GROMACS .gro file of C-alpha atoms in nm:
model
  390
    1MET     CA    1   1.993  -1.301   0.199
    2LYS     CA    2   1.772  -1.231   0.527
    3ASN     CA    3   1.667  -0.975   0.771
    4THR     CA    4   1.832  -1.060   1.101
    5GLN     CA    5   1.473  -1.003   1.202
    6PRO     CA    6   1.197  -1.029   1.097
    7PRO     CA    7   0.930  -0.818   1.046
    8SER     CA    8   0.573  -0.791   1.248
    9LEU     CA    9   0.318  -1.055   1.077
   10ILE     CA   10   0.042  -0.864   1.299
   11ILE     CA   11   0.105  -0.491   1.090
   12LEU     CA   12   0.186  -0.739   0.763
   13CYS     CA   13  -0.165  -0.913   0.803
   14LEU     CA   14  -0.338  -0.538   0.858
   15ILE     CA   15  -0.168  -0.383   0.618
   16SER     CA   16  -0.245  -0.691   0.349
   17ILE     CA   17  -0.600  -0.690   0.455
   18ILE     CA   18  -0.678  -0.346   0.364
   19GLY     CA   19  -0.758  -0.439  -0.033
   20ASN     CA   20  -1.000  -0.716   0.044
   21PHE     CA   21  -1.134  -0.518   0.367
   22SER     CA   22  -1.216  -0.198   0.136
   23LEU     CA   23  -1.330  -0.417  -0.183
   24ASN     CA   24  -1.587  -0.576   0.041
   25ILE     CA   25  -1.663  -0.283   0.281
   26ILE     CA   26  -1.902  -0.120   0.004
   27VAL     CA   27  -2.116  -0.408  -0.145
   28PRO     CA   28  -2.434  -0.332   0.161
   29ALA     CA   29  -2.430   0.014   0.011
   30LEU     CA   30  -2.431   0.000  -0.357
   31PRO     CA   31  -2.823  -0.034  -0.356
   32LEU     CA   32  -2.808   0.359  -0.108
   33ILE     CA   33  -2.561   0.420  -0.384
   34ALA     CA   34  -2.755   0.367  -0.653
   35SER     CA   35  -3.062   0.521  -0.572
   36THR     CA   36  -2.905   0.846  -0.420
   37LEU     CA   37  -2.755   0.895  -0.767
   38ASN     CA   38  -3.042   0.770  -0.935
   39VAL     CA   39  -2.837   0.521  -1.130
   40SER     CA   40  -2.879   0.169  -1.200
   41SER     CA   41  -2.743  -0.137  -1.039
   42SER     CA   42  -2.502  -0.224  -1.275
   43ASP     CA   43  -2.368   0.071  -1.326
   44SER     CA   44  -2.270   0.098  -0.958
   45HIS     CA   45  -2.145  -0.242  -0.991
   46LEU     CA   46  -1.843  -0.029  -1.180
   47LEU     CA   47  -1.726   0.093  -0.807
   48TYR     CA   48  -1.649  -0.278  -0.696
   49SER     CA   49  -1.529  -0.358  -1.086
   50THR     CA   50  -1.372  -0.096  -1.116
   51TYR     CA   51  -1.158  -0.099  -0.763
   52LEU     CA   52  -1.100  -0.473  -0.860
   53LEU     CA   53  -0.923  -0.313  -1.245
   54PHE     CA   54  -0.686  -0.124  -0.996
   55VAL     CA   55  -0.595  -0.293  -0.833
   56ALA     CA   56  -0.483  -0.544  -1.086
   57ILE     CA   57  -0.274  -0.213  -1.207
   58GLY     CA   58  -0.137  -0.125  -0.971
   59GLN     CA   59   0.050  -0.465  -0.847
   60ILE     CA   60   0.228  -0.463  -1.157
   61VAL     CA   61   0.309  -0.116  -1.155
   62MET     CA   62   0.395  -0.124  -0.791
   63GLY     CA   63   0.568  -0.502  -0.782
   64TRP     CA   64   0.726  -0.382  -1.105
   65LEU     CA   65   0.878  -0.046  -0.952
   66SER     CA   66   0.971  -0.221  -0.563
   67ASP     CA   67   1.194  -0.467  -0.705
   68ARG     CA   68   1.440  -0.144  -0.796
   69GLN     CA   69   1.313   0.122  -0.554
   70GLY     CA   70   1.277  -0.118  -0.219
   71ARG     CA   71   0.934  -0.217  -0.101
   72LEU     CA   72   0.901   0.053   0.218
   73LYS     CA   73   0.901   0.341   0.003
   74LEU     CA   74   0.694   0.205  -0.251
   75LEU     CA   75   0.440   0.098   0.045
   76LYS     CA   76   0.392   0.439   0.220
   77ILE     CA   77   0.398   0.532  -0.138
   78GLY     CA   78   0.076   0.350  -0.208
   79LEU     CA   79  -0.121   0.426   0.107
   80PHE     CA   80  -0.106   0.794   0.084
   81ILE     CA   81  -0.266   0.738  -0.250
   82TYR     CA   82  -0.533   0.512  -0.097
   83THR     CA   83  -0.597   0.699   0.185
   84CYS     CA   84  -0.673   1.044  -0.077
   85GLY     CA   85  -0.859   0.793  -0.268
   86CYS     CA   86  -1.044   0.798   0.028
   87ILE     CA   87  -1.098   1.126   0.102
   88LEU     CA   88  -1.170   1.253  -0.276
   89SER     CA   89  -1.480   0.973  -0.235
   90LEU     CA   90  -1.589   1.192   0.057
   91PHE     CA   91  -1.671   1.513  -0.149
   92ALA     CA   92  -1.842   1.307  -0.513
   93GLU     CA   93  -2.140   1.433  -0.662
   94SER     CA   94  -2.154   1.218  -0.889
   95LEU     CA   95  -2.087   0.834  -1.028
   96ASN     CA   96  -1.856   0.957  -1.209
   97ASP     CA   97  -1.606   1.090  -0.938
   98LEU     CA   98  -1.610   0.749  -0.688
   99ILE     CA   99  -1.581   0.573  -0.986
  100VAL     CA  100  -1.201   0.817  -0.980
  101SER     CA  101  -1.252   0.813  -0.566
  102ARG     CA  102  -1.277   0.406  -0.644
  103SER     CA  103  -0.954   0.411  -0.872
  104PHE     CA  104  -0.694   0.633  -0.655
  105GLN     CA  105  -0.879   0.349  -0.360
  106GLY     CA  106  -0.766   0.037  -0.554
  107PHE     CA  107  -0.415   0.134  -0.727
  108GLY     CA  108  -0.280   0.251  -0.369
  109ALA     CA  109  -0.424  -0.074  -0.167
  110SER     CA  110  -0.254  -0.301  -0.460
  111VAL     CA  111   0.035  -0.242  -0.204
  112GLY     CA  112  -0.093  -0.444   0.097
  113LEU     CA  113  -0.093  -0.816   0.008
  114LEU     CA  114   0.149  -0.771  -0.308
  115PHE     CA  115   0.488  -0.642  -0.097
  116SER     CA  116   0.302  -0.865   0.288
  117ARG     CA  117   0.382  -1.165   0.048
  118SER     CA  118   0.707  -1.005  -0.064
  119ILE     CA  119   0.829  -0.954   0.256
  120ILE     CA  120   0.737  -1.239   0.381
  121ILE     CA  121   0.927  -1.434   0.088
  122ASP     CA  122   1.216  -1.198   0.156
  123SER     CA  123   1.252  -1.258   0.492
  124TYR     CA  124   1.181  -1.666   0.527
  125LYS     CA  125   1.294  -1.981   0.391
  126ILE     CA  126   1.083  -2.163   0.142
  127LYS     CA  127   0.889  -2.389   0.420
  128GLN     CA  128   0.837  -2.124   0.665
  129ALA     CA  129   0.773  -1.873   0.408
  130ARG     CA  130   0.453  -2.094   0.279
  131GLN     CA  131   0.308  -2.130   0.688
  132LYS     CA  132   0.369  -1.732   0.685
  133LEU     CA  133   0.153  -1.708   0.369
  134SER     CA  134  -0.117  -1.985   0.491
  135LEU     CA  135  -0.148  -1.815   0.828
  136LEU     CA  136  -0.225  -1.453   0.609
  137THR     CA  137  -0.457  -1.618   0.380
  138SER     CA  138  -0.689  -1.746   0.709
  139ILE     CA  139  -0.657  -1.377   0.841
  140ASN     CA  140  -0.726  -1.222   0.508
  141ALA     CA  141  -1.050  -1.458   0.562
  142SER     CA  142  -1.214  -1.248   0.798
  143ALA     CA  143  -1.255  -0.909   0.560
  144PRO     CA  144  -1.515  -1.064   0.355
  145VAL     CA  145  -1.736  -1.140   0.675
  146LEU     CA  146  -1.633  -0.791   0.874
  147ALA     CA  147  -1.626  -0.536   0.550
  148PRO     CA  148  -1.984  -0.629   0.411
  149ILE     CA  149  -2.077  -0.584   0.787
  150ALA     CA  150  -1.924  -0.254   0.874
  151GLY     CA  151  -2.036  -0.103   0.587
  152GLU     CA  152  -2.399  -0.228   0.658
  153LEU     CA  153  -2.406  -0.051   0.997
  154ILE     CA  154  -2.178   0.269   0.896
  155SER     CA  155  -2.394   0.305   0.553
  156ARG     CA  156  -2.757   0.280   0.781
  157VAL     CA  157  -2.615   0.533   1.003
  158TYR     CA  158  -2.397   0.713   0.842
  159GLY     CA  159  -2.452   0.684   0.476
  160TRP     CA  160  -2.230   0.524   0.208
  161GLU     CA  161  -2.033   0.905   0.265
  162GLY     CA  162  -2.031   0.767   0.668
  163ILE     CA  163  -1.813   0.419   0.454
  164PHE     CA  164  -1.530   0.619   0.280
  165PHE     CA  165  -1.419   0.851   0.605
  166THR     CA  166  -1.381   0.512   0.826
  167LEU     CA  167  -1.175   0.398   0.544
  168ALA     CA  168  -0.977   0.703   0.458
  169ILE     CA  169  -0.901   0.665   0.864
  170LEU     CA  170  -0.819   0.371   0.821
  171GLY     CA  171  -0.557   0.461   0.577
  172THR     CA  172  -0.398   0.734   0.733
  173GLY     CA  173  -0.331   0.481   1.078
  174LEU     CA  174  -0.159   0.225   0.820
  175LEU     CA  175   0.106   0.499   0.720
  176PHE     CA  176   0.175   0.655   1.003
  177ALA     CA  177   0.235   0.197   1.121
  178ALA     CA  178   0.452   0.190   0.756
  179GLU     CA  179   0.655   0.527   0.849
  180HIS     CA  180   0.776   0.353   1.189
  181LEU     CA  181   0.752  -0.012   1.049
  182SER     CA  182   1.172  -0.050   1.150
  183PRO     CA  183   1.187  -0.394   1.097
  184ILE     CA  184   1.114  -0.391   0.732
  185LYS     CA  185   1.327  -0.065   0.686
  186SER     CA  186   1.613  -0.288   0.551
  187LEU     CA  187   1.385  -0.404   0.310
  188ALA     CA  188   1.359  -0.002   0.211
  189LYS     CA  189   1.695  -0.030  -0.036
  190PRO     CA  190   1.648  -0.205  -0.384
  191LYS     CA  191   1.803  -0.517  -0.422
  192LEU     CA  192   1.829  -0.488  -0.802
  193ASN     CA  193   1.940  -0.173  -1.013
  194LYS     CA  194   1.876  -0.306  -1.299
  195VAL     CA  195   1.702  -0.590  -1.496
  196THR     CA  196   1.942  -0.776  -1.693
  197ARG     CA  197   1.829  -0.983  -2.032
  198SER     CA  198   1.872  -1.288  -1.828
  199LYS     CA  199   1.669  -1.247  -1.531
  200SER     CA  200   1.396  -1.085  -1.728
  201ALA     CA  201   1.318  -1.431  -1.823
  202ILE     CA  202   1.280  -1.629  -1.519
  203VAL     CA  203   0.992  -1.409  -1.447
  204PHE     CA  204   0.821  -1.595  -1.751
  205SER     CA  205   0.926  -1.935  -1.782
  206LYS     CA  206   0.677  -2.224  -1.776
  207VAL     CA  207   0.650  -2.244  -1.490
  208ILE     CA  208   0.483  -1.899  -1.397
  209ILE     CA  209   0.262  -1.901  -1.666
  210TYR     CA  210   0.079  -2.238  -1.579
  211TYR     CA  211   0.078  -2.096  -1.218
  212ALA     CA  212  -0.033  -1.790  -1.363
  213LEU     CA  213  -0.360  -1.889  -1.610
  214TYR     CA  214  -0.415  -2.182  -1.248
  215HIS     CA  215  -0.430  -1.832  -1.035
  216THR     CA  216  -0.645  -1.655  -1.254
  217ILE     CA  217  -0.876  -1.876  -1.290
  218LEU     CA  218  -0.907  -1.996  -0.897
  219GLY     CA  219  -0.973  -1.588  -0.839
  220ALA     CA  220  -1.244  -1.509  -1.126
  221ILE     CA  221  -1.395  -1.816  -1.013
  222TYR     CA  222  -1.395  -1.628  -0.674
  223PHE     CA  223  -1.459  -1.312  -0.686
  224THR     CA  224  -1.706  -1.351  -0.957
  225LEU     CA  225  -1.954  -1.580  -0.742
  226TYR     CA  226  -1.903  -1.387  -0.464
  227SER     CA  227  -1.999  -1.045  -0.600
  228THR     CA  228  -2.299  -1.180  -0.788
  229LEU     CA  229  -2.440  -1.455  -0.616
  230PRO     CA  230  -2.667  -1.295  -0.463
  231ALA     CA  231  -2.799  -1.093  -0.697
  232VAL     CA  232  -2.810  -1.433  -0.860
  233ILE     CA  233  -3.062  -1.562  -0.567
  234ASN     CA  234  -3.249  -1.205  -0.493
  235ILE     CA  235  -3.368  -1.243  -0.832
  236LYS     CA  236  -3.498  -1.610  -0.804
  237GLN     CA  237  -3.635  -1.445  -0.467
  238LEU     CA  238  -3.489  -1.751  -0.257
  239THR     CA  239  -3.383  -1.541  -0.019
  240GLU     CA  240  -3.407  -1.212   0.150
  241ASN     CA  241  -3.080  -0.942   0.224
  242SER     CA  242  -3.053  -1.042   0.605
  243ASP     CA  243  -2.952  -1.343   0.525
  244TYR     CA  244  -2.630  -1.296   0.379
  245ASN     CA  245  -2.397  -1.261   0.634
  246THR     CA  246  -2.452  -1.585   0.785
  247TYR     CA  247  -2.385  -1.716   0.408
  248TYR     CA  248  -2.050  -1.516   0.396
  249VAL     CA  249  -1.984  -1.616   0.747
  250LEU     CA  250  -1.988  -1.947   0.612
  251VAL     CA  251  -1.703  -1.923   0.359
  252ALA     CA  252  -1.465  -1.705   0.524
  253SER     CA  253  -1.470  -1.946   0.753
  254SER     CA  254  -1.394  -2.196   0.498
  255ILE     CA  255  -1.107  -1.991   0.397
  256ALA     CA  256  -0.932  -1.949   0.785
  257PHE     CA  257  -0.979  -2.406   0.765
  258GLY     CA  258  -0.872  -2.387   0.468
  259GLY     CA  259  -0.532  -2.178   0.508
  260TYR     CA  260  -0.457  -2.305   0.840
  261LEU     CA  261  -0.507  -2.682   0.700
  262SER     CA  262  -0.194  -2.543   0.448
  263MET     CA  263  -0.005  -2.487   0.712
  264LYS     CA  264  -0.019  -2.746   0.948
  265SER     CA  265  -0.007  -3.009   0.659
  266SER     CA  266   0.322  -2.786   0.481
  267HIS     CA  267   0.505  -2.961   0.798
  268HIS     CA  268   0.434  -3.360   0.587
  269LEU     CA  269   0.339  -3.223   0.261
  270GLU     CA  270   0.540  -3.060  -0.024
  271GLY     CA  271   0.388  -2.739  -0.152
  272LYS     CA  272   0.315  -2.902  -0.523
  273ASN     CA  273   0.083  -3.204  -0.326
  274LEU     CA  274  -0.135  -2.956  -0.204
  275ILE     CA  275  -0.157  -2.728  -0.492
  276ILE     CA  276  -0.284  -3.095  -0.626
  277VAL     CA  277  -0.528  -3.165  -0.357
  278GLY     CA  278  -0.674  -2.814  -0.330
  279GLY     CA  279  -0.745  -2.820  -0.672
  280VAL     CA  280  -0.905  -3.146  -0.747
  281ILE     CA  281  -1.105  -3.007  -0.431
  282CYS     CA  282  -1.208  -2.703  -0.676
  283VAL     CA  283  -1.269  -2.901  -0.921
  284LEU     CA  284  -1.535  -3.066  -0.728
  285SER     CA  285  -1.700  -2.854  -0.596
  286GLU     CA  286  -1.766  -2.656  -0.935
  287ILE     CA  287  -1.926  -3.039  -1.040
  288LEU     CA  288  -2.136  -3.013  -0.782
  289MET     CA  289  -2.253  -2.683  -0.859
  290LEU     CA  290  -2.314  -2.734  -1.147
  291ALA     CA  291  -2.542  -3.062  -1.083
  292LEU     CA  292  -2.741  -2.887  -0.821
  293THR     CA  293  -3.069  -2.918  -0.951
  294SER     CA  294  -3.243  -2.748  -0.606
  295GLN     CA  295  -3.081  -2.380  -0.587
  296ALA     CA  296  -3.130  -2.281  -0.239
  297PRO     CA  297  -2.949  -2.069  -0.085
  298LEU     CA  298  -2.736  -2.237   0.167
  299MET     CA  299  -2.635  -2.507  -0.073
  300ILE     CA  300  -2.525  -2.282  -0.345
  301PHE     CA  301  -2.278  -2.099  -0.070
  302SER     CA  302  -2.145  -2.413   0.075
  303LEU     CA  303  -2.012  -2.535  -0.269
  304LEU     CA  304  -1.931  -2.113  -0.303
  305GLY     CA  305  -1.710  -2.244   0.047
  306LEU     CA  306  -1.575  -2.617  -0.059
  307TYR     CA  307  -1.446  -2.390  -0.384
  308ALA     CA  308  -1.265  -2.103  -0.159
  309PHE     CA  309  -1.144  -2.391   0.091
  310GLY     CA  310  -0.971  -2.552  -0.188
  311ARG     CA  311  -0.802  -2.244  -0.307
  312ALA     CA  312  -0.719  -2.133   0.057
  313ILE     CA  313  -0.485  -2.463   0.062
  314VAL     CA  314  -0.388  -2.374  -0.351
  315ALA     CA  315  -0.299  -2.026  -0.319
  316PRO     CA  316  -0.040  -2.002   0.003
  317ASN     CA  317   0.190  -2.305  -0.174
  318LEU     CA  318   0.129  -2.171  -0.576
  319ILE     CA  319   0.276  -1.798  -0.462
  320ALA     CA  320   0.561  -1.981  -0.225
  321LEU     CA  321   0.674  -2.210  -0.529
  322VAL     CA  322   0.660  -1.948  -0.758
  323LEU     CA  323   0.811  -1.641  -0.550
  324GLU     CA  324   1.080  -1.854  -0.415
  325GLU     CA  325   1.213  -1.983  -0.787
  326ASN     CA  326   1.218  -1.591  -0.873
  327ARG     CA  327   1.359  -1.430  -0.498
  328ASP     CA  328   1.547  -1.156  -0.643
  329TYR     CA  329   1.180  -0.986  -0.890
  330SER     CA  330   0.941  -1.162  -0.582
  331SER     CA  331   0.701  -0.849  -0.594
  332THR     CA  332   0.744  -0.823  -1.018
  333VAL     CA  333   0.611  -1.199  -0.979
  334SER     CA  334   0.342  -1.149  -0.716
  335SER     CA  335   0.219  -0.877  -0.902
  336ILE     CA  336   0.178  -1.091  -1.234
  337LEU     CA  337  -0.018  -1.391  -0.963
  338GLY     CA  338  -0.242  -1.086  -0.899
  339SER     CA  339  -0.327  -0.864  -1.098
  340SER     CA  340  -0.398  -1.145  -1.324
  341GLN     CA  341  -0.655  -1.300  -1.128
  342LEU     CA  342  -0.790  -0.925  -1.080
  343LEU     CA  343  -0.802  -0.795  -1.417
  344ALA     CA  344  -1.016  -1.104  -1.522
  345ALA     CA  345  -1.215  -1.090  -1.225
  346SER     CA  346  -1.346  -0.712  -1.278
  347ILE     CA  347  -1.413  -0.742  -1.630
  348ILE     CA  348  -1.600  -1.122  -1.555
  349SER     CA  349  -1.817  -0.958  -1.305
  350GLN     CA  350  -1.867  -0.645  -1.454
  351LEU     CA  351  -2.070  -0.870  -1.720
  352MET     CA  352  -2.245  -1.107  -1.478
  353ALA     CA  353  -2.351  -0.824  -1.337
  354MET     CA  354  -2.496  -0.644  -1.630
  355ARG     CA  355  -2.654  -0.972  -1.729
  356LEU     CA  356  -2.776  -0.980  -1.428
  357GLU     CA  357  -2.963  -0.629  -1.483
  358SER     CA  358  -3.106  -0.828  -1.809
  359GLY     CA  359  -3.317  -1.064  -1.609
  360LEU     CA  360  -3.028  -1.388  -1.726
  361ALA     CA  361  -2.934  -1.497  -1.354
  362ASP     CA  362  -2.841  -1.805  -1.420
  363PHE     CA  363  -2.428  -1.859  -1.368
  364LYS     CA  364  -2.389  -2.205  -1.503
  365GLU     CA  365  -2.258  -2.182  -1.871
  366GLY     CA  366  -1.948  -1.935  -1.740
  367LEU     CA  367  -1.894  -2.185  -1.476
  368LEU     CA  368  -1.857  -2.457  -1.698
  369LEU     CA  369  -1.606  -2.292  -1.970
  370ALA     CA  370  -1.433  -2.191  -1.647
  371THR     CA  371  -1.418  -2.592  -1.435
  372GLY     CA  372  -1.396  -2.737  -1.812
  373LEU     CA  373  -1.045  -2.476  -1.878
  374GLN     CA  374  -0.931  -2.528  -1.471
  375ILE     CA  375  -0.917  -2.920  -1.523
  376ALA     CA  376  -0.717  -2.862  -1.871
  377LEU     CA  377  -0.476  -2.664  -1.699
  378LEU     CA  378  -0.466  -2.906  -1.357
  379ILE     CA  379  -0.398  -3.167  -1.541
  380VAL     CA  380  -0.097  -2.998  -1.745
  381ILE     CA  381   0.064  -2.882  -1.395
  382VAL     CA  382   0.021  -3.201  -1.244
  383LYS     CA  383   0.237  -3.299  -1.617
  384TYR     CA  384   0.498  -3.088  -1.545
  385GLN     CA  385   0.553  -3.129  -1.155
  386ARG     CA  386   0.687  -3.510  -1.315
  387LEU     CA  387   0.832  -3.385  -1.585
  388THR     CA  388   1.039  -3.149  -1.328
  389SER     CA  389   1.078  -3.346  -1.015
  390PRO     CA  390   1.437  -3.493  -0.947
   0.00000   0.00000   0.00000
């Protein structure tokens, strides 16, 4: 049943952006943390990969619970855990302390994008949901740009502790906003009291498996390249750190444009067709990356921008289609889609960081394998869509 009063998109966007913003704001401060705590660069990268890991775990737990306990209650609990994690970071005296606090932050922040998607699916019909999810994608593109810039400025003046103090204030503000978020209070009561055997089977249908695997590969490639390309370029001595903000603006602009194009195209093209179009663009960008003879930073990040553009077209349409087929379990299914890519990204990005510390700066072997898997899954999805078309 649809809500008579749709939730505020502004508040939903602010809540959804917290996870991505908190992930990326710490990236410029990792070298400072490594030197302050006297640890290696790969050890400090654990603050990035651990956060991703616990966002994935949080999405699984919170998604399952919210379909049974209600969105609003779990949203407030998640934001409270996130804020506590940020406060704990202020008292960290070692890397292990920071890793524990980042675990709390990741687990709590998992409610942001997860529940924003679910609330949109709960509140709108499929075509409108695709448009709203595309808008959400475009706005979330600002996080990878604003977060590193903010992190660099704050850490330069107040040290890395200043970053966590800022995040604690942000979490507190969002917690109060959720408390007064009246349009979503209609979602406070759970729609389901128990999981029936027949309904739980829907969650693991073929379309979920195909799309979840495809979504996982797309996300894992993006997060790994996004977090490790600067280190790759530094090892090859191709540019200075100060240039990266410009390149990240390029990538984020590509995501924003892809999300906007997806939103506008939803009036004319079905979501299934947009998934294929975006997937082909991603494959094209990967092939060009693999074929590169020159590894100039502008060229590398331009191709990452092209990949991000294609992914921004795929993601909202894929999510909307899958959640529409499982509307009663939208948070559970959304958690499967989100956590799978984050789990893969956390593992792969950490392995890549360790590889880079060993002096191995070539990412093409792994990209070749991921591209092959992506092409195979894209072919399977096309065949599946033909078989299921009326």
